[in-house]
Coordinates of C-alpha atoms and ligand atoms in Angstrom, one line a residue:
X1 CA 0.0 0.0 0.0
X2 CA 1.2 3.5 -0.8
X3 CA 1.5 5.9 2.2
X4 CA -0.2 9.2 1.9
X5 CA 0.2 12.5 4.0
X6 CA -2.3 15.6 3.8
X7 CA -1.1 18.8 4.5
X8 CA -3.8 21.1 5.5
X9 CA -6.7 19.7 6.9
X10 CA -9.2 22.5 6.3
X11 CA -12.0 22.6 3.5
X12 CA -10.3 20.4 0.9
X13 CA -8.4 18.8 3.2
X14 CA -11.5 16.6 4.5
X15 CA -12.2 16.2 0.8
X16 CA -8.7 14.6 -0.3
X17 CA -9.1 12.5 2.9
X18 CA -12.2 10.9 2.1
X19 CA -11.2 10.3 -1.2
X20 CA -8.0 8.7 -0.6
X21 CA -9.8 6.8 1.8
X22 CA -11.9 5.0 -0.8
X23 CA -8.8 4.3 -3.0
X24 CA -7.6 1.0 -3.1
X25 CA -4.0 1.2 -3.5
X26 CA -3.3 3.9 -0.7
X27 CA -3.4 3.9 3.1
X28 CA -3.4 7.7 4.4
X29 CA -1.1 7.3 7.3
X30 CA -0.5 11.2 8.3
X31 CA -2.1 14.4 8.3
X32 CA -0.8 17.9 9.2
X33 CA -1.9 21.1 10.2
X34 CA -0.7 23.9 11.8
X35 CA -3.5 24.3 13.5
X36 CA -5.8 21.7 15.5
X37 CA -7.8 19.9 13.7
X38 CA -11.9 20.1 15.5
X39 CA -13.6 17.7 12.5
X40 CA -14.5 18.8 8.9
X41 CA -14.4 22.2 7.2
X42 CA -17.7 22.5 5.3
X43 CA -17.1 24.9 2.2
X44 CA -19.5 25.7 -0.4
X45 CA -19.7 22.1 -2.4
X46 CA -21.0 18.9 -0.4
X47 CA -18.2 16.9 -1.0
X48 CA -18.8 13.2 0.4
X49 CA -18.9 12.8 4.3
X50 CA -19.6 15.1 6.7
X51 CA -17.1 13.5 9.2
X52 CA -13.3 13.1 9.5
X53 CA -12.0 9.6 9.5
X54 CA -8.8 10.3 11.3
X55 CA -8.6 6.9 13.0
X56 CA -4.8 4.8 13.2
X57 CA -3.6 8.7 11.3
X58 CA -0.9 10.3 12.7
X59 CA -1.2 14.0 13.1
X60 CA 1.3 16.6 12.8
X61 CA 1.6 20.4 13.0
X62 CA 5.0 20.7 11.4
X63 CA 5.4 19.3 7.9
X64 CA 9.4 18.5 7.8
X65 CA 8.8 16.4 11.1
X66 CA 5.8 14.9 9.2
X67 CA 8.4 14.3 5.8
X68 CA 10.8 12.6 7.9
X69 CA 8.7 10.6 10.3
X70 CA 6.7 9.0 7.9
X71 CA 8.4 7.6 4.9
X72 CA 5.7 8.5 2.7
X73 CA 4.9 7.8 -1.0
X74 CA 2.9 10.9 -1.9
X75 CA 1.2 14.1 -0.3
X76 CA -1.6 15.5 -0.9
X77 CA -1.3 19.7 -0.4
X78 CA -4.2 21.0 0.8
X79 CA -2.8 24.1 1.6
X80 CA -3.9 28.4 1.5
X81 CA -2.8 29.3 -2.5
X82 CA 0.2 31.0 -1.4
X83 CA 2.3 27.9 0.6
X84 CA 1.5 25.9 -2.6
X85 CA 5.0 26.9 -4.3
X86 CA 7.2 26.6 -0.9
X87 CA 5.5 23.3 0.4
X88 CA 5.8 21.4 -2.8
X89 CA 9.4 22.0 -3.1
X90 CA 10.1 21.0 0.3
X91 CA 8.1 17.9 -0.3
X92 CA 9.8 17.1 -3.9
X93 CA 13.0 18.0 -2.1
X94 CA 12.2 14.9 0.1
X95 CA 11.5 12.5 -2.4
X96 CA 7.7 12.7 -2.4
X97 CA 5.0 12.9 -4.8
X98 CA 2.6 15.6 -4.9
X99 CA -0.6 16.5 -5.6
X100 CA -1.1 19.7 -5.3
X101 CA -4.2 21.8 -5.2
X102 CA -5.5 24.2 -8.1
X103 CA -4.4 26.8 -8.5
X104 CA -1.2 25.7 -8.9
X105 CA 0.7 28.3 -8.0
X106 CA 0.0 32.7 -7.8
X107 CA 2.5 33.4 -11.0
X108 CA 4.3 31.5 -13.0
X109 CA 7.4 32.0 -12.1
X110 CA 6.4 30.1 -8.9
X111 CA 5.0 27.1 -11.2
X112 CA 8.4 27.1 -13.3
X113 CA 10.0 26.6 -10.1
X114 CA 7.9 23.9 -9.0
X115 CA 8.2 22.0 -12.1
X116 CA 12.4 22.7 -11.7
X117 CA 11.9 20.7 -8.9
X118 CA 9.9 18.1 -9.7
X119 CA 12.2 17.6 -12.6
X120 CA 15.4 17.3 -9.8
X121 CA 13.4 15.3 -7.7
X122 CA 12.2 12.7 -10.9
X123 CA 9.1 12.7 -8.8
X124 CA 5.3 13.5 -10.0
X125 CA 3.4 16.9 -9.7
X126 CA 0.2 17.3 -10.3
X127 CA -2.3 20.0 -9.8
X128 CA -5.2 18.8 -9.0
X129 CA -8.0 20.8 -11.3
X130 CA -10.6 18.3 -10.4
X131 CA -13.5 19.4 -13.2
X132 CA -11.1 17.8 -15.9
X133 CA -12.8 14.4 -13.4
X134 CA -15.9 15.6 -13.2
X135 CA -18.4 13.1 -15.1
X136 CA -20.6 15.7 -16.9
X137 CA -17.0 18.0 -17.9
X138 CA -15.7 14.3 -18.7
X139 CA -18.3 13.8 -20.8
X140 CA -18.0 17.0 -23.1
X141 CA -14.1 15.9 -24.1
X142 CA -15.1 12.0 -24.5
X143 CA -18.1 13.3 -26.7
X144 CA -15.5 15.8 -28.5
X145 CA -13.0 12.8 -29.0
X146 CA -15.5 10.7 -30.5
X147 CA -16.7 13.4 -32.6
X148 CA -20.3 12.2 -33.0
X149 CA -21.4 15.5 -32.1
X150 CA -19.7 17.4 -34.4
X151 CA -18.0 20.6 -34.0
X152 CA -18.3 22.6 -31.3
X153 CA -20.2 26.2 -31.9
X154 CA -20.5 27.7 -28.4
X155 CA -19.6 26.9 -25.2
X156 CA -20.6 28.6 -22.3
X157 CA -19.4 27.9 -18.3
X158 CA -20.3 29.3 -15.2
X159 CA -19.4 28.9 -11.3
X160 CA -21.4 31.1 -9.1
X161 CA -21.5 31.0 -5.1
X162 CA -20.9 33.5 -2.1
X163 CA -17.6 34.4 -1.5
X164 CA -15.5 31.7 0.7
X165 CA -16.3 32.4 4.5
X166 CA -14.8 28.8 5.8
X167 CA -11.2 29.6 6.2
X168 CA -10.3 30.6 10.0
X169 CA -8.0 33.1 9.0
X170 CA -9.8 34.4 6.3
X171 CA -6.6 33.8 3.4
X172 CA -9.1 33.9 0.8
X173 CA -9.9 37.8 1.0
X174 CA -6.5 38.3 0.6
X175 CA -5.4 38.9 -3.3
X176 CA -1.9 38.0 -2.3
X177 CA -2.7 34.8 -0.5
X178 CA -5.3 33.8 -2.9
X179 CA -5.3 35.3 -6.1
X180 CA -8.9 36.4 -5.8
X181 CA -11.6 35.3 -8.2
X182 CA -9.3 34.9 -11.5
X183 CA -7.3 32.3 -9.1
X184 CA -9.2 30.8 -7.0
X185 CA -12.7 30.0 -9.0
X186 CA -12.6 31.2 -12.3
X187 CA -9.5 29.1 -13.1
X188 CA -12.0 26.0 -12.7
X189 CA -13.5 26.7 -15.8
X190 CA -10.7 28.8 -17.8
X191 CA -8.5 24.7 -17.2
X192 CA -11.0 23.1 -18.8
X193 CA -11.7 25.4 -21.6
X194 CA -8.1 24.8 -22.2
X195 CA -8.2 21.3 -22.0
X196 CA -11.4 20.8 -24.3
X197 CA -9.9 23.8 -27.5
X198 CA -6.0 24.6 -26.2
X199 CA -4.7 27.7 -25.4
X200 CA -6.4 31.0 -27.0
X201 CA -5.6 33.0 -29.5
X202 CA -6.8 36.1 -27.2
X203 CA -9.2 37.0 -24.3
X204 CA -11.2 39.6 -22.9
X205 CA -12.3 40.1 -19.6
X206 CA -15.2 42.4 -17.8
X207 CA -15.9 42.6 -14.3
X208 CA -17.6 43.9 -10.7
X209 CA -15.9 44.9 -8.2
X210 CA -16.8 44.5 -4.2
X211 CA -16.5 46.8 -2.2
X212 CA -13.3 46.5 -1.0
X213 CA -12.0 46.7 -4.7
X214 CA -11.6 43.3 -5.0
X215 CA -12.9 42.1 -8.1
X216 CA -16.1 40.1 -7.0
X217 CA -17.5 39.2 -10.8
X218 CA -15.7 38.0 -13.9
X219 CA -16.6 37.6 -17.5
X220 CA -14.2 36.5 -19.5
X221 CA -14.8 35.8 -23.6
X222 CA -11.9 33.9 -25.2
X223 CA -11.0 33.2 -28.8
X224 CA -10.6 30.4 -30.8
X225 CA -10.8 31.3 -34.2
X226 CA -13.9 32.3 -36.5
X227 CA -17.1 30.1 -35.8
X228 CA -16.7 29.0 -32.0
X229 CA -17.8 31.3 -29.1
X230 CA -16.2 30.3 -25.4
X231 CA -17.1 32.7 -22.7
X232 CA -16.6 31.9 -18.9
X233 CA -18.3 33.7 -15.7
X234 CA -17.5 33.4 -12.3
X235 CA -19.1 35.1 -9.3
X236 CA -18.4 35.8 -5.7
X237 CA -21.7 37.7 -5.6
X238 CA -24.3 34.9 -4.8
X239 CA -25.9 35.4 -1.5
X240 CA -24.9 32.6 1.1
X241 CA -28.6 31.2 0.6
X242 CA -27.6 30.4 -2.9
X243 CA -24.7 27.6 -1.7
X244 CA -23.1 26.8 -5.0
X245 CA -23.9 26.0 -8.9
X246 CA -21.6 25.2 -11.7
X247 CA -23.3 24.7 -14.8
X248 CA -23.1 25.0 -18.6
X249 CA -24.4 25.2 -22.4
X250 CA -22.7 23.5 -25.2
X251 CA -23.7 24.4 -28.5
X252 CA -22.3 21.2 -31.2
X253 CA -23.5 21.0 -34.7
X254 CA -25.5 18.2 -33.6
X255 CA -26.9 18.7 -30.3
X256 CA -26.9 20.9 -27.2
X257 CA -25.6 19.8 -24.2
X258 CA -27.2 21.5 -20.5
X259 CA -25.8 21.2 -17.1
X260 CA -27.7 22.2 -14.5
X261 CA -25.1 21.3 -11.7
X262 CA -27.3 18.4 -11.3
X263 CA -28.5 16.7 -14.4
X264 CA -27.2 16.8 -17.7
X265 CA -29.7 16.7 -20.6
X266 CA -29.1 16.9 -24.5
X267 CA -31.4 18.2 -27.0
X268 CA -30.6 16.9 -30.2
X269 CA -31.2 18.3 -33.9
X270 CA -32.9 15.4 -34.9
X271 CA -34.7 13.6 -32.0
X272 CA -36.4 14.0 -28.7
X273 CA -34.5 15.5 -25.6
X274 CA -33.0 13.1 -23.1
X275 CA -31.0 12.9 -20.2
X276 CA -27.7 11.8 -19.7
X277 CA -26.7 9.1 -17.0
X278 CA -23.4 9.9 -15.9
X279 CA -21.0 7.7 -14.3
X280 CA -21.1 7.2 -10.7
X281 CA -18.5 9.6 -8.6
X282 CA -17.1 12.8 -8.0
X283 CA -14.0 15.0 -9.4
X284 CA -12.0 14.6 -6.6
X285 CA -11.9 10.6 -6.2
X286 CA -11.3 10.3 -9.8
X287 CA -8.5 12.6 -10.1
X288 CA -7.4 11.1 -6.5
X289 CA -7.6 7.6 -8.4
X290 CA -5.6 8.8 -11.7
X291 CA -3.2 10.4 -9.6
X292 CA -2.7 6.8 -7.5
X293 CA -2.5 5.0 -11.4
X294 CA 0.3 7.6 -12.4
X295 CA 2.5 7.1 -9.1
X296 CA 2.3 3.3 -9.0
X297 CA 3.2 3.4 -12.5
X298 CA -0.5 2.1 -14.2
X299 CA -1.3 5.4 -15.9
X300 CA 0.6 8.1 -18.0
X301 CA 0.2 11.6 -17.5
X302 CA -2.0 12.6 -20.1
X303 CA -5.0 14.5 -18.5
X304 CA -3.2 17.3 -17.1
X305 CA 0.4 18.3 -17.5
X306 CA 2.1 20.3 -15.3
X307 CA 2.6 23.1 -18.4
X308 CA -1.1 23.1 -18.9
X309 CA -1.9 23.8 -15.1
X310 CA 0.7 27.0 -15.2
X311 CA -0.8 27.7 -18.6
X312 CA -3.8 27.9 -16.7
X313 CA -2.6 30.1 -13.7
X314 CA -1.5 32.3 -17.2
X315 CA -5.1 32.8 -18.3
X316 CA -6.5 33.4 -15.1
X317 CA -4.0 36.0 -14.0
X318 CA -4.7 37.8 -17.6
X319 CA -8.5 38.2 -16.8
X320 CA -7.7 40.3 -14.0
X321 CA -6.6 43.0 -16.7
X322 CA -9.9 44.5 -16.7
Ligands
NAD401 N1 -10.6 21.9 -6.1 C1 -11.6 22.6 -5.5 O1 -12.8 22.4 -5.8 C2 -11.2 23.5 -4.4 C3 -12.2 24.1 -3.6 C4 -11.8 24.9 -2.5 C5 -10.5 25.2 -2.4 N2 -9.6 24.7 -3.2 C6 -8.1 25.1 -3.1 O2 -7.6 24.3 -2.0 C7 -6.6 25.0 -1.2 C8 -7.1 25.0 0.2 O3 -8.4 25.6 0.4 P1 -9.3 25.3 1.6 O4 -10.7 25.8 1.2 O5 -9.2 23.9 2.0 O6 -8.7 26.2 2.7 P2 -8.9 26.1 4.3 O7 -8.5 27.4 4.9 O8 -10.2 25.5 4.6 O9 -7.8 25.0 4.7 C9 -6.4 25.3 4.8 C10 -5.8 24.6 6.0 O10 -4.3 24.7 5.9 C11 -3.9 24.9 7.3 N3 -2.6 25.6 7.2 C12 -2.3 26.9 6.9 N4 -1.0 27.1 7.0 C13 -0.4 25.9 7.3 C14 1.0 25.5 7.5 N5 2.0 26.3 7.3 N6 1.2 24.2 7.8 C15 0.2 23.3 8.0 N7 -1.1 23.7 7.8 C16 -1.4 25.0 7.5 C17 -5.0 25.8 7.9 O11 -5.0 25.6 9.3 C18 -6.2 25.1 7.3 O12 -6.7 24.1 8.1 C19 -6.6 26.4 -1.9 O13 -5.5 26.5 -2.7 C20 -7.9 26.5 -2.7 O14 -7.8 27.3 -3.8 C21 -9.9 23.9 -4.2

């Protein structure tokens, strides 16, 4: 069995727990935070249990007495945005794979050193943009690989919610801790319109801003040539009530594709509408199991490269040129 630590045991924390904890191959065996750990961090997607399995784990609050303690295989960093770059290179530096959490880093000069040393170390990064695992994204690229839907003619994402209140320390308000919106939620959307059409010729962005300045509302439009239309929002502005929705509209030559955030339904140019049954699962335990298949050797890394996931922190950091 491979041996897994978590670093940072807040929001996504609890989620990389649980989903390590269904994997087959991997026994988590530590987990560290800086601060005590009182049971789950809810954040604004249900994400599998409510509770924290921490039983037979070891828990830490330093991460180099974790590293050499434990003898692990692989990490999973669960960290604020702006420990992503330091604590990955400590952990490549000790011989460990890591998956790291989106965004990958908050420039890209902190990603090219990240991939330096995971190039020193011969060890695996990767970033762990989990809607590239998500059945109904999944489904758009498997449908676009087939091509039984034809081309694509507009594509239209969204990823609205209230603005993260979880964190103790409240990281996320600060731009230079979390990016903001361009880094830490629109980036969801602006990797996966990279992964379905590449990287854009050019994009636009328009925006709100709270009142603190901070831009609170993003619309970006990217282009891919005459005939295609991609355009991306994502929102901070939601009221609490509203919880969460990601959701969008694919326009093929053939059909039209819905998300909801729930159900997935296509309406077809010739024939009735239907509803798609996706597969079973979440984005995080299927990039959780690909990352497990790619550090034991049974996968190759071909869903997300490390080059795509600063290419990504590139986009988003170019929408905030409004
Ligand atoms: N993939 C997704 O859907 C998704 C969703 C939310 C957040 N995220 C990303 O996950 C990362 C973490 O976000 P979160 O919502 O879990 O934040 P969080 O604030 O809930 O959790 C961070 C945890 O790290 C701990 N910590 C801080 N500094 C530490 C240190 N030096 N050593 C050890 N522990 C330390 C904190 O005590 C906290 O428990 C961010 O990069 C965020 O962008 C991804």
């Amino acid at each position: 069995m491979m041996r897994i630590g978590i670093i940072g045991m807040g929001f996504m924390g609890g989620v990389h727990l649980n989903a390590w904890q269904q994997n087959r191959y991997a026994d988590v065996v530590a987990v560290c935070d800086a601060n005590p750990i009182a049971g789950k961090t809810k954040g604004n997607i249900d994400a599998g249990s409510d509770e924290l399995n921490l039983d037979g784990i070891h828990i830490y609050t330093e991460i180099g007495a974790m590293l050499s303690a434990e003898k692990l295989d692989a990490v999973s960093i669960t960290l604020p945005t702006h420990l992503h770059k330091s604590i990955s290179i400590q952990c490549l530096e000790a011989g460990v794979h890591v998956l790291c959490e989106k965004p990958m880093a908050l420039n890209v000069e902190d990603c090219n050193a990240m991939m330096a040393a995971a190039d020193e170390a011969g060890k695996e990064l990767m970033v762990a943009h989990c809607i590239r695992f998500w059945p109904a994204y999944a489904w758009i690229k498997s449908v676009m690989e087939q091509g039984c839907a034809g081309e694509v003619k507009s594509a239209e994402f969204s990823r609205l919610t209230y603005a993260p209140v979880w964190s103790g320390d409240s990281w996320f308000s600060d731009q230079s801790k979390s990016g903001g919106i361009a880094l830490d939620l629109h980036i969801h959307d602006l990797d996966f319109i990279q992964h379905l059409f590449g990287e854009p010729d050019a994009q636009h962005s328009d925006g709100l801003r709270l009142e603190n300045g901070a831009v609170g509302h993003v619309v970006t439009e990217l282009k891919y040539g005459a005939g295609k239309m991609v355009r991306a929002t994502a929102s901070w502005l939601m009221p609490e009530s509203y919880g969460f929705r990601m959701a969008y509209e694919i326009i093929f030559e053939k059909l039209t594709a819905v998300f909801d955030g729930h159900e997935l339904k296509i309406f077809p140019v010739d024939g009735e509408a239907y509803t798609v049954e996706l597969d079973p699962g979440d984005g995080y335990t299927e990039e959780i199991n690909y990352f497990s298949d790619l550090i034991r050797g049974a996968q190759i890394k071909t869903e997300i490269t490390t080059e795509q996931a600063r290419e990504s922190v590139r986009m988003a950091l170019e929408t905030m040129k409004l």
